[in-house]
Coordinates of C-alpha atoms in Angstrom, one line a residue:
M1 CA 0.0 0.0 0.0
Q2 CA 2.9 2.4 -0.7
L3 CA 0.7 4.4 -3.0
I4 CA -1.6 5.3 -0.2
W5 CA 1.4 6.3 1.9
L6 CA 2.6 8.6 -0.9
F7 CA -0.8 10.4 -0.9
T8 CA -0.8 10.9 2.8
S9 CA 2.7 12.1 3.3
N10 CA 4.1 13.7 0.2
T11 CA 3.2 17.4 -0.1
K12 CA 4.4 17.5 -3.7
C13 CA 1.8 14.9 -4.6
F14 CA -0.9 17.0 -3.2
S15 CA 0.2 20.1 -5.2
T16 CA 0.5 18.0 -8.3
F17 CA -3.2 17.3 -8.2
G18 CA -4.2 20.9 -7.3
I19 CA -4.5 20.3 -3.6
S20 CA -2.8 22.7 -1.2
Q21 CA -1.6 21.6 2.2
C22 CA -4.4 22.2 4.7
S23 CA -5.7 21.7 8.2
S24 CA -6.7 18.3 9.4
S25 CA -10.4 19.2 9.3
C26 CA -10.4 19.7 5.6
S27 CA -12.4 17.3 3.4
T28 CA -9.3 16.3 1.4
C29 CA -7.7 14.9 4.6
L30 CA -10.8 12.9 5.2
F31 CA -10.2 11.2 1.9
I32 CA -7.1 9.5 3.1
P33 CA -8.5 7.2 5.8
L34 CA -11.2 6.2 3.4
L35 CA -8.6 4.8 1.0
C36 CA -7.0 3.0 3.8
L37 CA -10.2 1.1 4.7
Q38 CA -9.9 -2.7 4.4
Q39 CA -6.5 -2.8 2.8
D40 CA -6.7 -6.5 2.5
S41 CA -9.6 -6.2 0.2
C42 CA -8.8 -6.9 -3.5
E43 CA -11.9 -4.9 -4.4
T44 CA -10.8 -1.9 -2.4
N45 CA -7.3 -2.1 -3.8
M46 CA -8.8 -2.0 -7.3
L47 CA -10.9 1.0 -6.2
V48 CA -7.8 2.8 -4.9
W49 CA -5.9 2.2 -8.2
T50 CA -9.0 3.4 -10.1
V51 CA -9.3 6.6 -8.1
C52 CA -5.6 7.3 -8.5
A53 CA -5.7 6.7 -12.2
A54 CA -8.7 9.0 -12.4
L55 CA -6.8 11.7 -10.4
I56 CA -3.8 11.3 -12.7
A57 CA -6.0 11.6 -15.8
C58 CA -8.0 14.6 -14.6
G59 CA -6.8 16.1 -11.3
V60 CA -9.6 18.6 -11.5
L61 CA -11.9 16.0 -10.0
L62 CA -10.8 16.8 -6.5
R63 CA -12.2 20.3 -7.0
H64 CA -15.7 18.9 -7.3
S65 CA -17.4 19.2 -4.0
S66 CA -19.1 15.8 -4.2
F67 CA -16.1 13.8 -5.4
L68 CA -14.8 12.7 -2.0
Q69 CA -18.4 11.9 -0.9
D70 CA -18.8 9.8 -4.1
V71 CA -15.7 7.8 -3.2
Q72 CA -16.8 7.4 0.5
F73 CA -20.3 6.2 -0.6
V74 CA -18.8 3.5 -2.8
L75 CA -16.4 2.4 -0.1
T76 CA -19.3 2.2 2.4
K77 CA -21.3 0.0 0.0
I78 CA -18.2 -2.2 -0.4
K79 CA -17.8 -2.4 3.3
V80 CA -21.5 -3.4 3.7
R81 CA -21.1 -6.1 1.1
R82 CA -18.0 -7.5 2.8
F83 CA -19.8 -7.5 6.1
I84 CA -22.7 -9.4 4.7
E85 CA -20.3 -11.9 3.1
K86 CA -18.7 -12.4 6.5
C87 CA -22.2 -13.0 8.0
V88 CA -22.8 -15.6 5.3
Q89 CA -19.6 -17.4 6.1
T90 CA -20.2 -17.4 9.9
N91 CA -24.0 -17.7 9.6
Y92 CA -24.4 -14.6 11.8
S93 CA -28.0 -13.3 11.7
I94 CA -29.8 -10.2 13.0
L95 CA -31.2 -12.5 15.7
D96 CA -27.7 -13.3 16.8
R97 CA -27.0 -9.6 17.0
F98 CA -30.2 -9.1 19.1
L99 CA -29.2 -11.9 21.5
E100 CA -25.8 -10.3 22.0
L101 CA -27.5 -7.0 22.9
V102 CA -29.7 -8.8 25.4
K103 CA -26.5 -9.9 27.2
T104 CA -24.6 -6.6 26.9
Q105 CA -27.4 -4.1 27.4
P106 CA -30.4 -5.9 28.8
H107 CA -31.9 -2.9 30.5
K108 CA -31.5 -0.4 27.6
P109 CA -34.9 0.6 26.1
F110 CA -35.7 -1.2 22.8
V111 CA -39.3 -0.1 22.1
Y112 CA -41.3 2.9 23.3
F113 CA -45.0 2.5 22.6
K114 CA -47.5 4.9 24.0
D115 CA -46.7 4.9 27.7
E116 CA -44.9 1.6 27.8
T117 CA -41.2 1.0 27.6
F118 CA -39.8 -2.4 26.6
T119 CA -36.1 -3.1 27.2
Y120 CA -34.0 -5.5 25.2
R121 CA -34.4 -8.0 28.0
D122 CA -38.2 -7.6 27.9
A123 CA -38.2 -8.2 24.1
D124 CA -36.2 -11.3 24.6
V125 CA -38.5 -12.7 27.3
L126 CA -41.7 -11.9 25.3
S127 CA -40.4 -13.3 22.1
N128 CA -39.4 -16.5 24.0
K129 CA -43.0 -16.8 25.2
V130 CA -44.2 -16.3 21.6
A131 CA -41.9 -19.0 20.3
R132 CA -43.0 -21.5 23.0
A133 CA -46.7 -20.7 22.5
F134 CA -46.3 -21.7 18.8
L135 CA -44.4 -24.9 19.7
Q136 CA -46.9 -25.9 22.4
A137 CA -49.8 -25.3 20.1
G138 CA -48.3 -27.8 17.7
C139 CA -49.3 -25.7 14.7
V140 CA -45.8 -24.7 13.7
K141 CA -42.7 -26.7 12.8
E142 CA -39.2 -26.0 11.6
G143 CA -39.2 -24.0 8.4
D144 CA -42.9 -23.1 8.4
T145 CA -44.3 -19.7 7.5
V146 CA -46.7 -17.8 9.8
A147 CA -48.8 -15.0 8.4
L148 CA -49.0 -11.8 10.5
F149 CA -52.1 -9.7 10.0
L150 CA -51.8 -6.8 12.4
G151 CA -50.9 -3.2 12.6
N152 CA -48.1 -1.4 14.4
Q153 CA -47.8 -2.7 17.9
P154 CA -45.0 -4.3 19.9
M155 CA -46.6 -7.7 19.5
F156 CA -45.7 -7.6 15.8
L157 CA -42.0 -7.4 16.8
W158 CA -42.2 -10.2 19.4
L159 CA -44.0 -12.4 16.9
W160 CA -41.3 -12.0 14.3
L161 CA -38.4 -12.5 16.7
G162 CA -40.2 -15.5 18.2
L163 CA -40.7 -17.1 14.8
V164 CA -37.0 -16.6 13.9
K165 CA -36.0 -18.2 17.2
I166 CA -37.7 -21.4 16.2
G167 CA -36.5 -21.3 12.6
C168 CA -39.6 -20.0 10.9
A169 CA -40.5 -17.0 8.7
G170 CA -43.2 -14.4 8.9
A171 CA -45.4 -13.3 6.1
L172 CA -46.1 -9.6 6.7
L173 CA -49.6 -9.0 5.5
N174 CA -50.8 -5.5 4.7
S175 CA -53.4 -4.9 7.4
N176 CA -55.4 -2.7 5.1
I177 CA -56.1 -5.2 2.3
R178 CA -59.1 -7.4 2.1
S179 CA -61.1 -9.7 0.0
K180 CA -59.4 -11.2 -3.1
S181 CA -56.0 -9.5 -2.4
L182 CA -55.9 -10.7 1.2
L183 CA -56.7 -14.3 0.3
H184 CA -54.1 -14.2 -2.5
C185 CA -51.4 -12.9 -0.2
L186 CA -52.2 -15.5 2.4
N187 CA -52.1 -18.3 -0.1
C188 CA -48.9 -17.3 -2.0
S189 CA -46.9 -17.1 1.2
G190 CA -47.5 -20.8 1.9
A191 CA -48.4 -19.9 5.5
T192 CA -49.6 -22.7 7.7
T193 CA -50.7 -20.5 10.5
L194 CA -52.2 -17.0 10.8
V195 CA -52.0 -14.6 13.7
A196 CA -54.6 -11.8 13.3
A197 CA -55.1 -8.7 15.4
E198 CA -58.1 -8.3 17.6
G199 CA -61.0 -6.7 15.7
S200 CA -59.7 -7.7 12.2
T201 CA -61.7 -9.6 9.7
F202 CA -59.8 -12.8 10.4
H203 CA -60.1 -12.3 14.1
Q204 CA -63.9 -12.1 13.8
L205 CA -63.8 -15.4 11.8
C206 CA -61.7 -17.0 14.5
E207 CA -64.1 -16.1 17.2
V208 CA -66.9 -17.8 15.2
T209 CA -64.9 -21.0 14.7
G210 CA -63.8 -21.0 18.4
V211 CA -60.1 -20.6 17.9
K212 CA -58.4 -19.7 21.2
S213 CA -56.6 -16.4 21.8
F214 CA -52.9 -16.4 21.0
I215 CA -52.4 -14.0 23.9
D216 CA -53.8 -16.6 26.3
K217 CA -51.4 -19.2 25.0
M218 CA -48.5 -16.8 25.2
N219 CA -49.2 -15.8 28.8
Q220 CA -49.2 -19.4 29.8
A221 CA -46.0 -20.2 28.0
S222 CA -42.5 -20.3 29.6
S223 CA -40.1 -17.5 29.0
E224 CA -37.0 -19.8 29.1
P225 CA -34.5 -19.2 26.3
I226 CA -35.1 -21.0 23.1
P227 CA -32.5 -23.7 22.3
K228 CA -30.4 -22.7 19.3
E229 CA -30.8 -26.2 17.9
L230 CA -34.4 -25.3 16.8
R231 CA -33.0 -22.9 14.2
S232 CA -29.7 -24.7 13.4
H233 CA -31.0 -25.3 9.9
L234 CA -31.1 -21.6 9.1
T235 CA -28.6 -20.0 6.7
M236 CA -28.3 -16.6 5.3
Q237 CA -30.3 -17.9 2.3
S238 CA -33.2 -19.0 4.5
P239 CA -36.5 -17.0 4.5
A240 CA -36.8 -14.5 7.3
A241 CA -39.9 -12.7 6.0
Y242 CA -42.2 -12.2 3.1
I243 CA -43.0 -8.6 2.3
Y244 CA -45.6 -7.8 -0.3
T245 CA -45.1 -5.4 -3.2
S246 CA -47.5 -4.4 -6.0
G247 CA -44.7 -4.5 -8.5
T248 CA -45.7 -3.6 -12.0
T249 CA -49.0 -5.4 -12.5
G250 CA -51.7 -7.5 -10.9
L251 CA -52.2 -8.7 -7.4
P252 CA -49.6 -8.1 -4.6
K253 CA -46.5 -10.3 -4.9
A254 CA -44.5 -11.8 -2.0
A255 CA -40.9 -10.7 -2.1
L256 CA -38.7 -13.2 -0.3
I257 CA -36.6 -11.5 2.4
T258 CA -33.8 -13.9 3.3
Q259 CA -31.7 -13.7 6.5
G260 CA -28.9 -12.1 4.4
R261 CA -31.3 -9.6 2.9
V262 CA -32.4 -8.5 6.4
W263 CA -28.8 -7.5 7.0
T264 CA -28.8 -5.5 3.7
M265 CA -31.9 -3.6 4.7
S266 CA -30.7 -3.1 8.3
L267 CA -27.4 -1.5 7.2
L268 CA -29.2 1.3 5.5
L269 CA -29.4 3.1 8.9
P270 CA -25.7 3.2 9.6
S271 CA -24.9 4.0 6.0
S272 CA -27.2 7.1 6.4
G273 CA -25.5 8.3 9.5
V274 CA -27.4 6.7 12.4
N275 CA -25.2 5.9 15.4
S276 CA -25.5 3.9 18.6
K277 CA -26.6 6.9 20.6
D278 CA -29.7 7.7 18.5
V279 CA -33.4 7.2 19.2
I280 CA -35.4 6.5 16.0
Y281 CA -39.1 7.2 15.4
D282 CA -41.1 4.8 13.3
T283 CA -44.6 5.8 12.2
L284 CA -44.6 3.7 9.0
P285 CA -46.3 0.2 8.8
L286 CA -44.1 -2.6 10.0
Y287 CA -45.5 -4.8 7.2
H288 CA -43.7 -2.5 4.7
S289 CA -40.0 -2.8 4.0
T290 CA -39.6 0.9 5.0
G291 CA -41.1 0.3 8.4
F292 CA -39.6 -3.1 9.0
L293 CA -36.0 -2.0 8.2
V294 CA -36.2 0.6 11.1
F295 CA -36.9 -2.3 13.5
T296 CA -34.1 -4.5 12.3
G297 CA -31.8 -1.5 11.7
A298 CA -32.3 -0.5 15.3
I299 CA -31.2 -3.9 16.4
E300 CA -28.0 -3.5 14.3
R301 CA -27.3 -0.2 16.0
G302 CA -28.5 -1.3 19.4
I303 CA -30.8 1.7 19.8
P304 CA -34.4 2.3 20.9
V305 CA -37.3 2.5 18.5
V306 CA -40.3 4.8 19.2
L307 CA -43.2 2.9 17.6
R308 CA -46.5 4.5 16.8
S309 CA -49.6 2.6 15.7
K310 CA -50.4 5.2 13.0
F311 CA -48.8 8.4 11.8
S312 CA -50.3 11.6 13.3
A313 CA -49.1 15.0 12.0
S314 CA -50.5 16.8 15.1
Q315 CA -48.7 14.4 17.6
F316 CA -45.5 14.0 15.6
W317 CA -43.3 16.6 17.3
D318 CA -44.8 16.0 20.7
D319 CA -43.7 12.4 20.4
C320 CA -40.2 13.5 19.3
R321 CA -39.9 15.7 22.3
K322 CA -41.4 13.2 24.7
Y323 CA -39.0 10.4 23.7
N324 CA -36.0 12.5 22.8
V325 CA -36.0 11.3 19.3
T326 CA -32.9 12.1 17.2
V327 CA -33.7 10.3 13.9
I328 CA -37.0 10.2 12.1
Q329 CA -38.1 8.0 9.1
Y330 CA -40.3 9.4 6.4
I331 CA -42.0 9.0 3.1
G332 CA -42.7 12.1 1.1
E333 CA -46.3 12.4 2.2
I334 CA -45.2 12.5 5.9
M335 CA -43.0 15.5 5.3
R336 CA -45.7 17.3 3.4
Y337 CA -48.3 16.6 6.1
L338 CA -46.0 18.0 8.7
C339 CA -45.3 21.2 6.7
N340 CA -49.1 21.6 6.2
T341 CA -49.8 21.7 10.0
P342 CA -50.3 25.1 11.7
Q343 CA -47.0 26.7 12.6
K344 CA -46.1 26.8 16.3
L345 CA -43.4 28.5 18.4
S346 CA -42.1 25.1 19.4
D347 CA -41.5 23.9 15.8
K348 CA -37.7 23.9 16.2
N349 CA -37.8 22.7 19.8
H350 CA -36.7 19.1 19.4
K351 CA -33.5 17.0 19.2
V352 CA -34.1 15.5 15.7
R353 CA -30.9 15.8 13.7
L354 CA -31.5 13.3 10.9
A355 CA -34.3 12.2 8.6
V356 CA -34.0 9.0 6.6
G357 CA -36.6 8.1 3.9
N358 CA -37.7 8.4 0.3
G359 CA -40.1 10.4 -1.8
I360 CA -39.6 14.0 -0.6
R361 CA -40.0 16.7 -3.2
A362 CA -37.5 19.5 -3.4
D363 CA -40.0 22.2 -2.4
V364 CA -41.2 20.2 0.6
W365 CA -37.6 19.5 1.6
R366 CA -36.9 23.3 1.5
D367 CA -40.0 24.1 3.5
F368 CA -39.3 21.4 6.0
V369 CA -35.7 22.5 7.0
R370 CA -36.7 26.1 6.9
R371 CA -39.5 25.5 9.4
F372 CA -38.2 22.7 11.6
G373 CA -34.5 23.5 11.6
E374 CA -31.4 22.2 9.9
I375 CA -32.3 18.5 10.0
Q376 CA -30.0 16.5 7.7
I377 CA -32.1 14.7 5.1
R378 CA -30.9 11.4 3.8
E379 CA -33.1 10.4 0.8
F380 CA -32.6 6.9 -0.4
Y381 CA -33.9 4.8 -3.4
G382 CA -34.5 1.1 -3.4
A383 CA -37.1 -1.6 -4.0
T384 CA -38.2 -4.3 -1.6
E385 CA -37.2 -7.0 -4.0
G386 CA -34.5 -5.1 -5.8
N387 CA -30.7 -5.5 -5.8
F388 CA -29.6 -1.9 -5.9
A389 CA -29.8 1.2 -3.8
L390 CA -29.0 4.9 -4.1
L391 CA -28.4 7.4 -1.3
N392 CA -28.5 11.2 -1.5
Y393 CA -25.4 11.8 0.6
S394 CA -24.8 15.2 -0.9
S395 CA -28.0 16.8 0.4
K396 CA -29.0 17.9 -3.1
M397 CA -32.6 18.8 -2.7
G398 CA -34.9 16.6 -4.8
A399 CA -32.1 14.1 -5.8
L400 CA -32.0 10.4 -5.1
G401 CA -28.2 10.2 -5.3
R402 CA -25.4 10.6 -7.8
H403 CA -24.3 8.9 -11.0
T404 CA -20.6 8.1 -10.8
F405 CA -18.2 5.8 -12.7
L406 CA -17.0 4.3 -9.5
H407 CA -20.5 3.4 -8.3
K408 CA -21.3 2.0 -11.7
M409 CA -18.1 0.0 -11.8
F410 CA -18.7 -1.9 -8.5
F411 CA -22.5 -1.9 -8.6
P412 CA -23.4 -2.0 -12.3
Y413 CA -26.5 -0.2 -13.4
A414 CA -27.7 1.9 -16.3
V415 CA -30.5 4.3 -17.2
I416 CA -31.7 3.2 -20.6
K417 CA -34.0 4.6 -23.3
Y418 CA -37.6 3.4 -22.8
D419 CA -40.7 3.5 -25.0
I420 CA -43.6 4.4 -22.7
D421 CA -46.3 3.5 -25.3
K422 CA -44.9 0.1 -26.1
E423 CA -43.8 -0.4 -22.5
E424 CA -40.4 -1.8 -23.4
P425 CA -36.8 -0.6 -23.7
L426 CA -35.6 0.8 -27.0
R427 CA -32.9 -1.2 -28.7
D428 CA -30.5 -0.3 -31.4
S429 CA -29.9 -2.1 -34.8
S430 CA -27.9 -4.8 -33.0
G431 CA -30.7 -5.5 -30.5
F432 CA -29.0 -3.9 -27.5
C433 CA -30.3 -1.2 -25.2
M434 CA -29.1 2.4 -25.3
E435 CA -28.3 4.6 -22.4
V436 CA -30.0 8.0 -22.2
Q437 CA -28.4 11.4 -22.6
R438 CA -28.1 13.8 -19.7
G439 CA -31.5 15.2 -18.8
E440 CA -33.4 12.5 -20.6
P441 CA -35.7 10.2 -18.6
G442 CA -34.9 6.5 -18.9
L443 CA -35.5 3.2 -17.3
L444 CA -33.2 2.3 -14.4
V445 CA -31.9 -1.3 -14.7
T446 CA -29.4 -3.0 -12.4
K447 CA -27.2 -5.9 -13.2
I448 CA -28.0 -9.2 -11.6
T449 CA -24.9 -11.0 -10.3
A450 CA -23.9 -13.4 -7.6
K451 CA -23.1 -10.5 -5.3
A452 CA -26.3 -8.6 -6.3
P453 CA -28.9 -11.2 -6.8
F454 CA -32.6 -10.8 -7.6
I455 CA -34.4 -13.5 -5.7
G456 CA -37.8 -12.9 -7.1
Y457 CA -41.3 -13.5 -6.0
V458 CA -42.6 -16.5 -4.1
R459 CA -44.6 -18.9 -6.2
D460 CA -44.8 -16.5 -9.1
M461 CA -42.2 -17.4 -11.7
K462 CA -44.0 -15.5 -14.4
Q463 CA -43.8 -12.2 -12.6
T464 CA -40.2 -13.0 -11.5
E465 CA -39.2 -13.4 -15.1
K466 CA -41.0 -10.3 -16.2
K467 CA -38.6 -8.3 -13.9
K468 CA -35.6 -9.6 -15.8
L469 CA -34.1 -8.0 -18.9
R470 CA -31.8 -10.1 -21.0
N471 CA -29.1 -9.1 -23.5
V472 CA -29.1 -5.5 -22.4
F473 CA -25.6 -4.5 -23.5
K474 CA -24.2 -7.8 -24.6
K475 CA -25.5 -11.3 -25.2
G476 CA -26.1 -13.3 -22.1
D477 CA -26.1 -10.4 -19.6
L478 CA -29.0 -10.1 -17.1
Y479 CA -30.5 -7.0 -15.5
F480 CA -33.3 -6.2 -13.0
N481 CA -36.0 -4.0 -14.4
T482 CA -36.8 -1.5 -11.6
G483 CA -39.9 -0.2 -13.3
D484 CA -38.8 3.4 -12.5
L485 CA -37.9 6.2 -14.9
L486 CA -35.0 8.3 -13.7
R487 CA -33.0 11.2 -15.2
I488 CA -29.5 12.3 -14.7
D489 CA -28.7 16.0 -14.8
E490 CA -25.5 17.7 -16.0
D491 CA -24.0 17.6 -12.6
N492 CA -24.6 13.8 -12.3
F493 CA -27.4 14.0 -9.8
M494 CA -30.1 11.4 -10.3
Y495 CA -33.8 12.2 -10.0
F496 CA -37.0 10.2 -9.9
H497 CA -39.2 10.9 -12.9
D498 CA -42.1 8.4 -13.0
R499 CA -43.1 4.8 -12.7
V500 CA -43.8 2.7 -15.7
G501 CA -46.2 -0.2 -16.3
D502 CA -49.4 -0.7 -14.5
T503 CA -48.6 0.8 -11.1
F504 CA -48.8 4.2 -9.6
R505 CA -48.0 5.5 -6.1
W506 CA -50.6 7.2 -3.8
K507 CA -50.5 7.9 0.0
G508 CA -47.2 6.1 0.3
E509 CA -48.6 2.9 -1.3
N510 CA -48.1 1.2 -4.7
V511 CA -51.4 0.7 -6.4
A512 CA -51.7 -2.0 -9.0
T513 CA -54.1 -0.8 -11.7
A514 CA -55.0 -4.3 -12.9
E515 CA -56.2 -5.3 -9.4
V516 CA -58.3 -2.1 -9.1
A517 CA -59.8 -2.6 -12.5
D518 CA -60.7 -6.2 -11.7
I519 CA -62.6 -5.0 -8.6
L520 CA -64.4 -2.2 -10.4
A521 CA -65.5 -4.6 -13.1
L522 CA -67.4 -6.6 -10.3
A523 CA -69.7 -3.6 -9.7
D524 CA -73.1 -4.3 -11.2
C525 CA -73.2 -1.3 -13.5
I526 CA -69.6 -1.3 -14.7
K527 CA -68.5 -3.4 -17.7
E528 CA -64.9 -2.5 -18.2
A529 CA -62.4 -0.3 -16.4
N530 CA -59.1 1.4 -17.4
V531 CA -57.3 2.4 -14.2
Y532 CA -54.4 4.9 -14.1
G533 CA -52.9 7.6 -11.9
V534 CA -53.2 11.4 -12.5
K535 CA -51.2 14.2 -11.1
V536 CA -52.9 16.5 -8.6
P537 CA -51.2 19.8 -7.8
G538 CA -49.8 19.9 -4.2
Q539 CA -50.1 16.1 -3.8
E540 CA -47.4 13.4 -3.7
G541 CA -47.6 10.6 -6.3
R542 CA -50.7 10.2 -8.4
A543 CA -54.4 9.9 -7.5
G544 CA -56.3 6.9 -8.8
M545 CA -58.6 7.5 -11.7
A546 CA -60.6 5.1 -13.8
A547 CA -62.2 5.4 -17.2
V548 CA -65.2 3.0 -17.2
T549 CA -67.8 1.7 -19.6
L550 CA -71.3 0.8 -18.4
R551 CA -73.2 -2.5 -18.9
D552 CA -75.9 -2.4 -21.6
G553 CA -79.1 -0.9 -20.3
L554 CA -77.7 0.2 -17.0
K555 CA -77.0 3.7 -15.6
F556 CA -74.1 4.7 -13.4
D557 CA -75.1 3.9 -9.8
S558 CA -72.8 6.3 -7.9
T559 CA -73.8 5.2 -4.4
A560 CA -73.5 1.5 -5.2
V561 CA -70.1 1.9 -6.8
F562 CA -68.8 3.9 -3.8
K563 CA -70.0 1.2 -1.4
H564 CA -68.4 -1.4 -3.7
V565 CA -64.9 0.2 -3.7
E566 CA -65.2 0.9 0.1
D567 CA -65.9 -2.8 0.7
F568 CA -63.3 -4.3 -1.6
L569 CA -60.4 -1.8 -1.8
P570 CA -58.1 -0.2 0.8
S571 CA -58.5 3.5 1.0
Y572 CA -55.3 4.3 -0.9
A573 CA -56.4 2.2 -3.9
R574 CA -59.9 3.6 -4.3
P575 CA -60.2 5.6 -7.5
R576 CA -60.5 9.3 -6.6
F577 CA -62.0 10.1 -10.0
L578 CA -64.2 8.2 -12.4
R579 CA -64.8 9.0 -16.1
I580 CA -67.7 7.4 -17.9
Q581 CA -66.9 6.5 -21.5
R582 CA -68.8 4.8 -24.3
S583 CA -65.8 2.7 -25.2
L584 CA -62.2 2.3 -24.0
D585 CA -59.3 2.9 -26.3
I586 CA -57.2 -0.1 -27.0
T587 CA -54.1 -1.0 -29.1
G588 CA -54.0 -3.4 -32.0
T589 CA -53.1 -6.2 -29.5
F590 CA -56.1 -5.3 -27.3
K591 CA -54.1 -3.6 -24.6
L592 CA -55.7 -0.6 -22.9
I593 CA -54.3 2.7 -23.9
K594 CA -53.4 4.8 -20.9
T595 CA -51.2 7.6 -22.3
K596 CA -54.0 9.7 -23.7
V597 CA -56.3 9.6 -20.6
V598 CA -53.4 10.2 -18.3
E599 CA -52.5 13.3 -20.2
Q600 CA -56.1 14.5 -20.1
G601 CA -56.3 14.2 -16.4
F602 CA -59.5 15.0 -14.6
N603 CA -60.3 18.6 -15.8
P604 CA -64.0 18.9 -16.6
N605 CA -63.3 22.0 -18.6
E606 CA -61.4 19.9 -21.1
I607 CA -63.2 16.6 -20.9
T608 CA -66.7 16.1 -22.3
D609 CA -67.3 12.7 -20.7
P610 CA -69.2 12.7 -17.4
L611 CA -66.7 12.9 -14.4
Y612 CA -67.2 12.0 -10.8
F613 CA -65.0 12.3 -7.7
L614 CA -64.9 10.2 -4.5
N615 CA -66.8 12.2 -2.0
E616 CA -65.9 10.7 1.4
K617 CA -68.2 13.1 3.3
E618 CA -71.3 12.1 1.3
K619 CA -70.3 8.5 0.9
N620 CA -70.9 8.8 -2.8
Y621 CA -69.3 9.5 -6.2
T622 CA -70.6 13.0 -6.9
P623 CA -70.3 15.0 -10.2
L624 CA -67.0 16.7 -10.7
T625 CA -68.0 20.1 -11.8
P626 CA -65.7 23.0 -12.7
D627 CA -66.2 24.6 -9.3
V628 CA -65.4 21.3 -7.5
F629 CA -62.3 21.0 -9.8
D630 CA -61.1 24.5 -8.9
S631 CA -61.6 23.6 -5.2
I632 CA -59.5 20.5 -5.5
I633 CA -56.7 22.3 -7.3
A634 CA -56.8 25.0 -4.6
G635 CA -56.6 22.4 -1.9
D636 CA -59.9 23.3 -0.4
V637 CA -61.4 19.8 -1.1
K638 CA -59.7 16.8 0.4
I639 CA -59.2 13.8 -1.9

């Protein structure tokens, strides 16, 4: 490693590359220990040589404010990869980390929930009782999957920990879904047992059939430690959880989260700057990867989690003050809701220093830090089932991260030209994909390798294959289709542009248009439905809209349709707008055309078809008049 020594001690080398000798606090000096990380790593050695070659070729790079951060980010990702490889070799799981913490800090708070505090020791005892309750009931054996159908509460965490202790996995069901989607999710997980929250649909069914309360069984169970032999079969490739994603089309799909994948998700927090002295606030659903990773990431850091059953804008900062929260997790909607609350003198009276999440708009970011103080925002990009992640470590408002040759070298990806109408990548005369120019939106694809695998969806080979792109830049290569359009600006910052396929995002949830269309078509008066998302000023994501045709001889029954979508769709998936058409536009291959209706939006001044909007107050789909439209645009009518 003489080359590193040369850079650290030879002043002439610094001046050669345009770097003046400076104080130890300067960012250039911070570059040196980064290069010295893991000197035994061939990968890092290669990175050092690459950096040096780049410096020799164009010394001006060090004058770019983000360059050192670019290098640090890639080295951090390499360090994470090597840590996970070590965990695979030693079969060291997040549960092993948790049990270590139980020994080293048994009395440290692990979960704050309402007025209750659970220490790491408490969590161990309660999850032991969960595990023994399952074993004594005789309904769960080694390798089984148990479906969890409950909202945010400590019991969710004890259940998952208890299942892992006996070598089982948890299928994390969205507690908002119902009907066809719910049964589908339950079936595709292969779960042999279901634990449902009190008051849920399944709980009511259990009461009818006389199934005993799990709480009763748990209270009667011993809290003695669970023998490690019961999970001796587990490896880093074993299932730890199934988390559901809408993906690009159809019903929800179960993404397999292996024990190794849990580590990948958990290490997002330290990569974002969370340390062992922090207290993190989680208001997002634990059945989502974004909510779940806070729980497992807290274990990795050995810190407390403040868990809330449901996000509340009015109580958010009171909770932060009450529990001395230093890190918050967000999705874009949360930040916007917080900015929309009435201003208070206490807005900056808190200890929050860091916010980690995704989906924040640049204008909301700006308003948030102006109002609530200089909180560091760490925006990240990733998919539950994906094999790639971005992190905005430069604090560039609105960006997802940066496009650099180093990142692309070690974690191959590309933003390629995409035909939105044909819903497929554009290829050149040789049949290969083409990368976009700066400023041009394109499809993000990430290379599938042994180190960056795409595991796919459980019991759904067809959808798994649809997410794979072959022969992208050469014959035989294989890439993961993220389904997201991104653009890269002239300064190499990457921005989210839109989603492709049959999915849009609303209220922090992915909505599969095919699923919503199927439900709408079951309404008595509706014959066909074309579901899509439309932009609403001031709102994150896209609001659901459906162009529908009516059955012969029937009129639109607005009240009945409202009742139908209320019964069969979660609130975020219910179309906010309906458009009654005589026929739906289709392609030559009978695919519904969405581009035109998406562009037309929901403006009654430009659309002659009858329009309706979801009126929650009147429990009805009421006519969307120009006055109502203006009120929606002005934000006076809630949608």
